């Protein structure tokens, strides 16, 4: 093997860690060499985030030196996109993910896009530029962000197909674009994600996502098969490798979904108990707890256990007062036969703040309440809402059209028929739309908040070590 000339940043040039400082004033003193990553984990353990930032910057500089010394010359010589390059993009990408979390945690988020621009030249290859684009798009999903801008940014990565190798990019693509993709394209993307990562958490989440897709086109049988396979995977591995963190959450959701697809009350109640058990774990944020109560409410709503569902929705509201929880509370009150209370609860919902699928929930609940209350103004409003609702997924479109028929009929006859009342209960269709989308590929919408997603990325350890090191 020829001796490689070790690449080093120039003394007075910007440091490769993208801090904005010159190398001589930045990382050169603390390059970790083969102890890469160690100082970061130590600092995290001690909750010293400022030190973690210094350590991660040095890790990035170290890895960049390795890349430019070992991999870059190979690419320059042969032009081939090698396995080495893939390893470098993933490893350096993971350090950049940590850096993103620290910028967020240390309230430096506004500087983050400029840092990313500086990191662009660390690996001079389109697959790295794509990774930078991914981070820029992800940045727009943060607090006060804008999904539209995130989509515009992601579009710069070029068309994303079933041949895409970048797992993170595929996941983000799923999160941002799924609603606009046809069924076959969605399945292709999900299969690609499953193919690229054997990790159990990835398998559970994306098999669950496939089940949701089949369920939404009305193929309950395939949906159930997918869910059973995923749940069997947990049974087979759980003893040697207990479920942790998000995996547990995903497992509970798979159980809930299976109960819902099979209309099986026992499974649904079992899923509610599993969610209850999750609440016993330490370190939940308020919004994290509220999310779990929302899930418990969903399990009981699908099981038709309205008292318990009501309690759970009130717990969620007390914790963070989401508008979606109010929609669910209104629904519980309706099926507990308190139509007036349900009506005043649904009127208090700030409907304009609800995102797409949550707005669907609102419209379905509003329409059911309108039918049961049999008031002309309410029915007219429900009719307008249902007509204006654009929902592409067959199962929810069926529910929309059915409710539209019942609302129109009740309005014309001045009386809600038994059939109309029956169709506006959960047995007449799926109770709500929004929770089914939680198992879609998602980064920022896993029922956890944005900073928790970033923390999750920050805990990830890069799997591959750089190849060809001297
Ligand atoms: Zn530096």
Coordinates of C-alpha atoms and ligand atoms in Angstrom, one line a residue, residues 14-28 30-31 53-54 56-61, ligand 1:
X14 CA -11.7 27.7 8.7
X15 CA -11.8 24.7 11.0
X16 CA -13.5 21.6 9.4
X17 CA -15.9 21.4 12.3
X18 CA -17.7 24.4 10.9
X19 CA -17.6 26.4 14.1
X20 CA -16.6 29.4 12.0
X21 CA -13.3 29.7 13.8
X22 CA -9.9 29.2 12.3
X23 CA -8.3 25.8 12.8
X24 CA -5.5 27.3 14.9
X25 CA -8.1 28.7 17.3
X26 CA -10.3 25.6 17.3
X27 CA -10.1 21.8 17.2
X28 CA -6.3 21.2 16.7
X30 CA -8.3 18.3 21.1
X31 CA -8.3 15.9 18.2
X53 CA -20.2 20.5 21.7
X54 CA -16.4 21.0 21.8
X56 CA -18.3 16.6 18.8
X57 CA -16.7 19.4 16.8
X58 CA -13.3 17.7 17.4
X59 CA -14.8 14.4 16.3
X60 CA -16.1 15.9 13.1
X61 CA -12.7 17.5 12.4
Ligands
LIG1 ZN1 -13.1 23.1 15.1

